[in-house]
Amino acid sequence: MRKIIVGSRRSKLAMTQSQQFIDKLKEKFPDLDIEIKEIVTKGDKIIDVQLSKVGGKGLFVKEIQQALFDREIDFAIHSLKDVPSVLPDGLTLGCIPPREIPFDAYVANNHVKLADLKPGSIVGTSSLRRGAQILAKYPHLEIKWIRGNIDTRLEKLRTEDFDAIILAAAGLKRMGWGDDIVTEYLREDTMMPAIGQGALGIECRSDDKELLDILNAVHDEEVKTCVTSERTFLSEMDGSCKVPIAGYATKEGNEITFTGLIMSPDGKERYESTKVGTDPVEIGKEVSDELKAQGAYEIIRKLNEEEA
């Protein structure tokens, strides 16, 4: 069997989740010869600017996708929430493995609950989605952007003027942080997750049948169904990191329940819809159609015009 080269971002989290996925693959195929190639993306280079200010889609994947086209790597391991909803021709998501916890983790000094934060308290996040939802429910709080890896952000919480920060729970879990560090896990009624949060997307060339057959051994069809609804909604709404967009799907039996959310960055406008059905693409489109009918696309149009 050929040697397989895997592309990953250089961050500690990216390398850790890549190695965890490779270990799962090797449980199925112990003789696989796999090597990780570190790739620095545009999003990794921009560390002192809020990502929404940079704009665009694929900040963390374009260089990795080019490495696939150039045949420098055979597949890439992405956090699915970083992957644009439309892939370039010739590339495919060959596998969606089991999903880690999809919710956000709220971490506060002295474990003060979110609902108990005093007016003017500062919550750190680099996500418009998180900021908008916090401001909508707790307008007396202040949002301050924060960048860096998990360790850096936890250190900033301890040493700078933050009262709390919000992180993806999946990243904390994958990096081995225990539940004791988390003050609260914010469920979808408080904080709707990002599209695909907690899931990995394994991207490869569409014509690599040998590799696609290997990846299928660790594929989770139920997770794929759920994230298909979410990513269909993202595509239909033309969402990006410049837009406070969120969505979360679950599946029970053959029935999929999907909720999509669009907000203004200040949290004052909110458009939300939930649909139930069996076709993940249709459900994503139905939620998108309803939110457009409500006027949600006007928020996206304005934000995209600002980007241009």
Coordinates of C-alpha atoms in Angstrom, one line a residue:
M1 CA 0.0 0.0 0.0
R2 CA 1.3 3.5 -0.8
K3 CA 2.5 6.0 1.7
I4 CA -0.2 8.5 2.6
I5 CA 0.6 12.2 3.2
V6 CA -1.9 14.1 5.4
G7 CA -2.2 17.8 5.4
S8 CA -2.9 19.7 8.6
R9 CA -2.7 23.2 9.9
R10 CA 0.3 23.7 12.2
S11 CA -1.7 24.7 15.4
K12 CA -1.5 22.4 18.4
L13 CA -5.2 21.7 18.2
A14 CA -5.1 20.9 14.4
M15 CA -2.1 18.6 14.9
T16 CA -3.7 16.9 17.9
Q17 CA -7.0 16.2 16.2
S18 CA -5.2 15.1 13.0
Q19 CA -3.2 12.6 15.0
Q20 CA -6.3 11.4 16.8
F21 CA -8.0 10.8 13.5
I22 CA -5.0 8.9 12.1
D23 CA -4.9 6.7 15.2
K24 CA -8.6 5.8 14.6
L25 CA -7.8 5.0 10.9
K26 CA -4.8 2.8 12.0
E27 CA -7.1 0.9 14.3
K28 CA -8.9 -0.3 11.1
F29 CA -5.7 -0.5 8.9
P30 CA -2.7 -1.1 11.2
D31 CA -0.3 -1.3 8.3
L32 CA -1.0 2.1 6.9
D33 CA 2.1 4.3 6.4
I34 CA 0.9 7.8 7.2
E35 CA 2.9 11.1 7.5
I36 CA 1.6 14.5 8.5
K37 CA 2.6 17.6 6.5
E38 CA 2.2 20.9 8.3
I39 CA 0.7 23.7 6.2
V40 CA 0.4 27.3 7.3
T41 CA -2.8 29.0 6.1
K42 CA -3.7 32.6 5.7
G43 CA -5.9 32.4 8.8
D44 CA -2.9 31.2 10.8
K45 CA -0.8 34.1 9.8
I46 CA -3.4 36.7 10.8
I47 CA -3.2 36.7 14.6
D48 CA -3.7 40.4 15.5
V49 CA -6.9 41.1 13.5
Q50 CA -10.5 39.8 14.1
L51 CA -11.2 37.2 11.5
S52 CA -14.5 38.8 10.5
K53 CA -12.5 41.9 9.5
V54 CA -10.4 39.9 7.1
G55 CA -13.5 38.4 5.5
G56 CA -13.7 35.8 2.8
K57 CA -14.3 32.1 2.9
G58 CA -11.7 29.4 3.4
L59 CA -9.2 31.4 5.5
F60 CA -8.0 28.1 7.0
V61 CA -8.3 25.8 4.0
K62 CA -7.2 27.4 0.7
E63 CA -3.5 26.6 1.0
I64 CA -4.3 23.0 2.1
Q65 CA -6.7 22.6 -0.9
Q66 CA -4.0 23.8 -3.2
A67 CA -1.6 21.2 -1.7
L68 CA -4.2 18.5 -2.6
F69 CA -4.4 19.8 -6.2
D70 CA -0.6 19.8 -6.4
R71 CA -0.5 16.3 -5.0
E72 CA 1.7 17.3 -2.2
I73 CA -0.8 15.6 0.2
D74 CA -3.4 12.9 -0.2
F75 CA -6.0 14.1 2.2
A76 CA -6.6 17.0 4.7
I77 CA -8.1 17.0 8.1
H78 CA -10.1 20.1 8.7
S79 CA -12.4 21.4 11.5
L80 CA -15.6 21.2 9.4
K81 CA -16.7 24.7 10.6
D82 CA -13.7 26.1 8.8
V83 CA -14.6 24.5 5.4
P84 CA -16.7 26.6 2.9
S85 CA -20.0 25.0 2.0
V86 CA -19.0 24.6 -1.6
L87 CA -15.8 22.7 -2.4
P88 CA -13.6 23.3 -5.5
D89 CA -14.3 20.9 -8.4
G90 CA -12.1 17.8 -8.0
L91 CA -12.2 17.8 -4.2
T92 CA -14.7 16.0 -1.9
L93 CA -15.3 15.3 1.7
G94 CA -14.3 11.7 1.7
C95 CA -15.3 11.1 5.3
I96 CA -17.1 12.7 8.2
P97 CA -16.0 10.9 11.4
P98 CA -18.0 10.8 14.6
R99 CA -18.7 14.3 16.0
E100 CA -17.3 15.7 19.3
I101 CA -19.6 17.8 21.5
P102 CA -20.9 20.6 19.2
F103 CA -21.6 23.2 21.8
D104 CA -19.7 26.2 23.1
A105 CA -17.9 26.2 26.4
Y106 CA -18.2 29.2 28.7
V107 CA -15.1 29.6 30.9
A108 CA -15.3 32.3 33.6
N109 CA -13.0 33.6 36.4
N110 CA -14.2 32.2 39.7
H111 CA -16.7 30.1 37.7
V112 CA -19.3 33.0 37.7
K113 CA -22.3 31.8 35.7
L114 CA -23.1 33.7 32.5
A115 CA -26.5 34.8 33.9
D116 CA -24.7 36.1 37.0
L117 CA -22.1 38.3 35.3
K118 CA -22.3 42.0 36.4
P119 CA -23.2 44.8 34.0
G120 CA -20.1 45.8 32.0
S121 CA -18.4 42.4 32.4
I122 CA -16.1 41.6 29.5
V123 CA -16.6 38.4 27.5
G124 CA -13.9 37.4 25.1
T125 CA -14.6 35.8 21.7
S126 CA -13.4 36.3 18.2
S127 CA -16.7 35.0 16.7
L128 CA -19.5 37.3 15.5
R129 CA -21.9 34.4 16.0
R130 CA -21.1 34.1 19.7
G131 CA -20.9 37.9 20.3
A132 CA -24.3 38.5 18.7
Q133 CA -26.0 35.8 20.7
I134 CA -24.5 37.0 24.0
L135 CA -25.5 40.6 23.3
A136 CA -29.0 39.6 22.4
K137 CA -29.6 37.8 25.7
Y138 CA -27.3 39.8 27.9
P139 CA -27.1 43.4 26.5
H140 CA -25.5 44.6 29.7
L141 CA -22.3 42.7 28.9
E142 CA -19.4 43.8 26.7
I143 CA -17.8 41.7 24.0
K144 CA -14.1 42.1 23.4
W145 CA -12.4 40.1 20.6
I146 CA -9.7 37.6 21.6
R147 CA -7.5 35.5 19.3
G148 CA -4.9 32.8 19.9
N149 CA -4.9 29.1 20.6
I150 CA -6.7 27.6 23.6
D151 CA -3.8 27.9 26.0
T152 CA -3.2 31.5 25.0
R153 CA -6.9 32.5 25.4
L154 CA -7.1 30.8 28.8
E155 CA -4.0 32.7 29.9
K156 CA -5.5 36.0 28.7
L157 CA -8.6 35.2 30.7
R158 CA -6.4 34.9 33.8
T159 CA -4.1 37.8 33.2
E160 CA -6.0 40.4 31.2
D161 CA -9.3 42.3 31.6
F162 CA -11.6 39.5 30.7
D163 CA -14.3 38.2 33.0
A164 CA -15.1 35.2 30.8
I165 CA -14.3 33.7 27.4
I166 CA -16.2 31.4 25.1
L167 CA -14.5 28.5 23.2
A168 CA -15.6 25.6 21.1
A169 CA -16.1 22.7 23.6
A170 CA -14.8 20.2 21.0
G171 CA -11.3 21.9 21.0
L172 CA -11.1 21.7 24.8
K173 CA -12.1 18.0 24.7
R174 CA -9.6 17.1 22.0
M175 CA -6.8 18.9 23.8
G176 CA -7.5 16.9 27.0
W177 CA -9.0 19.7 29.1
G178 CA -11.3 18.3 31.7
D179 CA -14.9 19.5 32.5
D180 CA -13.6 21.2 35.7
I181 CA -12.2 24.1 33.6
V182 CA -15.6 24.8 32.0
T183 CA -18.1 26.9 33.9
E184 CA -21.0 26.0 31.6
Y185 CA -21.6 24.2 28.4
L186 CA -23.9 26.6 26.4
R187 CA -26.7 24.6 24.9
E188 CA -28.4 25.7 21.7
D189 CA -31.2 27.6 23.5
T190 CA -28.5 30.0 24.8
M191 CA -25.8 29.7 22.1
M192 CA -26.6 28.1 18.7
P193 CA -23.4 26.4 17.5
A194 CA -21.5 27.2 14.3
I195 CA -22.3 25.2 11.2
G196 CA -20.4 21.9 11.5
Q197 CA -19.0 22.7 15.0
G198 CA -17.5 19.6 16.7
A199 CA -17.2 17.7 13.4
L200 CA -14.1 17.0 11.3
G201 CA -14.1 17.1 7.5
I202 CA -11.7 14.8 5.7
E203 CA -11.0 16.3 2.3
C204 CA -9.4 14.5 -0.6
R205 CA -9.3 14.3 -4.4
S206 CA -12.6 13.0 -5.8
D207 CA -10.9 10.5 -8.1
D208 CA -8.8 8.8 -5.4
K209 CA -10.9 5.7 -5.1
E210 CA -8.4 3.7 -3.1
L211 CA -8.2 6.4 -0.4
L212 CA -12.0 6.9 -0.4
D213 CA -12.5 3.2 0.3
I214 CA -10.1 3.5 3.3
L215 CA -11.7 6.6 4.7
N216 CA -15.2 5.0 4.4
A217 CA -14.2 2.7 7.3
V218 CA -14.3 5.5 9.8
H219 CA -17.2 7.5 8.2
D220 CA -20.3 8.3 10.3
E221 CA -23.3 8.6 8.1
E222 CA -25.6 10.0 10.7
V223 CA -23.2 12.9 11.4
K224 CA -22.9 13.5 7.7
T225 CA -26.7 13.7 7.4
C226 CA -26.8 16.3 10.1
V227 CA -23.9 18.5 8.9
T228 CA -25.4 18.3 5.3
S229 CA -28.5 20.1 6.6
E230 CA -26.3 22.7 8.3
R231 CA -23.9 23.2 5.3
T232 CA -26.8 23.4 2.9
F233 CA -28.2 26.2 5.0
L234 CA -24.8 27.9 5.0
S235 CA -24.5 27.7 1.3
E236 CA -28.1 28.9 0.6
M237 CA -27.6 31.9 2.9
D238 CA -24.1 32.7 1.5
G239 CA -22.7 32.7 5.0
S240 CA -19.1 33.4 6.0
C241 CA -17.1 34.4 9.1
K242 CA -18.4 38.0 8.4
V243 CA -22.0 36.9 9.1
P244 CA -23.4 35.9 12.5
I245 CA -24.8 32.6 11.2
A246 CA -25.5 29.4 13.2
G247 CA -27.2 26.1 12.8
Y248 CA -27.6 22.8 14.4
A249 CA -29.2 19.5 13.2
T250 CA -30.0 16.3 15.1
K251 CA -31.3 13.0 13.8
E252 CA -33.6 10.5 15.5
G253 CA -34.6 7.5 13.5
N254 CA -35.1 8.8 10.0
E255 CA -36.2 12.2 11.2
I256 CA -33.9 15.2 11.1
T257 CA -34.5 18.4 13.1
F258 CA -32.6 21.5 12.0
T259 CA -32.6 25.0 13.3
G260 CA -30.9 27.8 11.5
L261 CA -30.2 31.3 12.9
I262 CA -29.1 34.6 11.4
M263 CA -28.4 37.7 13.5
S264 CA -27.1 41.2 13.2
P265 CA -23.6 41.6 14.8
D266 CA -25.1 43.8 17.6
G267 CA -27.6 41.1 18.5
K268 CA -30.6 43.4 17.9
E269 CA -32.0 41.5 14.9
R270 CA -32.7 37.8 15.1
Y271 CA -34.1 35.4 12.5
E272 CA -34.6 31.8 13.4
S273 CA -36.5 28.8 12.0
T274 CA -36.7 25.1 12.8
K275 CA -37.8 22.4 10.3
V276 CA -38.2 18.7 10.6
G277 CA -38.0 16.1 7.8
T278 CA -36.1 13.2 6.2
D279 CA -34.1 14.9 3.4
P280 CA -31.1 16.9 4.8
V281 CA -30.7 19.1 1.8
E282 CA -34.4 19.9 1.6
I283 CA -34.5 20.8 5.3
G284 CA -31.5 23.1 4.9
K285 CA -33.2 24.9 2.0
E286 CA -36.5 25.2 3.7
V287 CA -35.0 26.9 6.7
S288 CA -33.0 29.2 4.4
D289 CA -36.2 30.0 2.4
E290 CA -38.1 30.9 5.5
L291 CA -35.4 33.2 6.9
K292 CA -35.0 34.9 3.5
A293 CA -38.8 35.5 3.5
Q294 CA -38.5 37.0 7.0
G295 CA -35.8 39.4 5.7
A296 CA -32.7 37.8 7.1
Y297 CA -30.7 38.0 3.9
E298 CA -30.6 41.8 4.1
I299 CA -28.2 41.4 7.0
I300 CA -25.9 39.2 4.9
R301 CA -26.2 41.5 1.9
K302 CA -25.1 44.5 4.0
L303 CA -22.2 42.7 5.6
N304 CA -21.0 41.3 2.3
E305 CA -21.1 44.8 0.7
E306 CA -19.0 46.1 3.6
E307 CA -16.5 43.3 2.8
A308 CA -16.3 44.3 -0.8

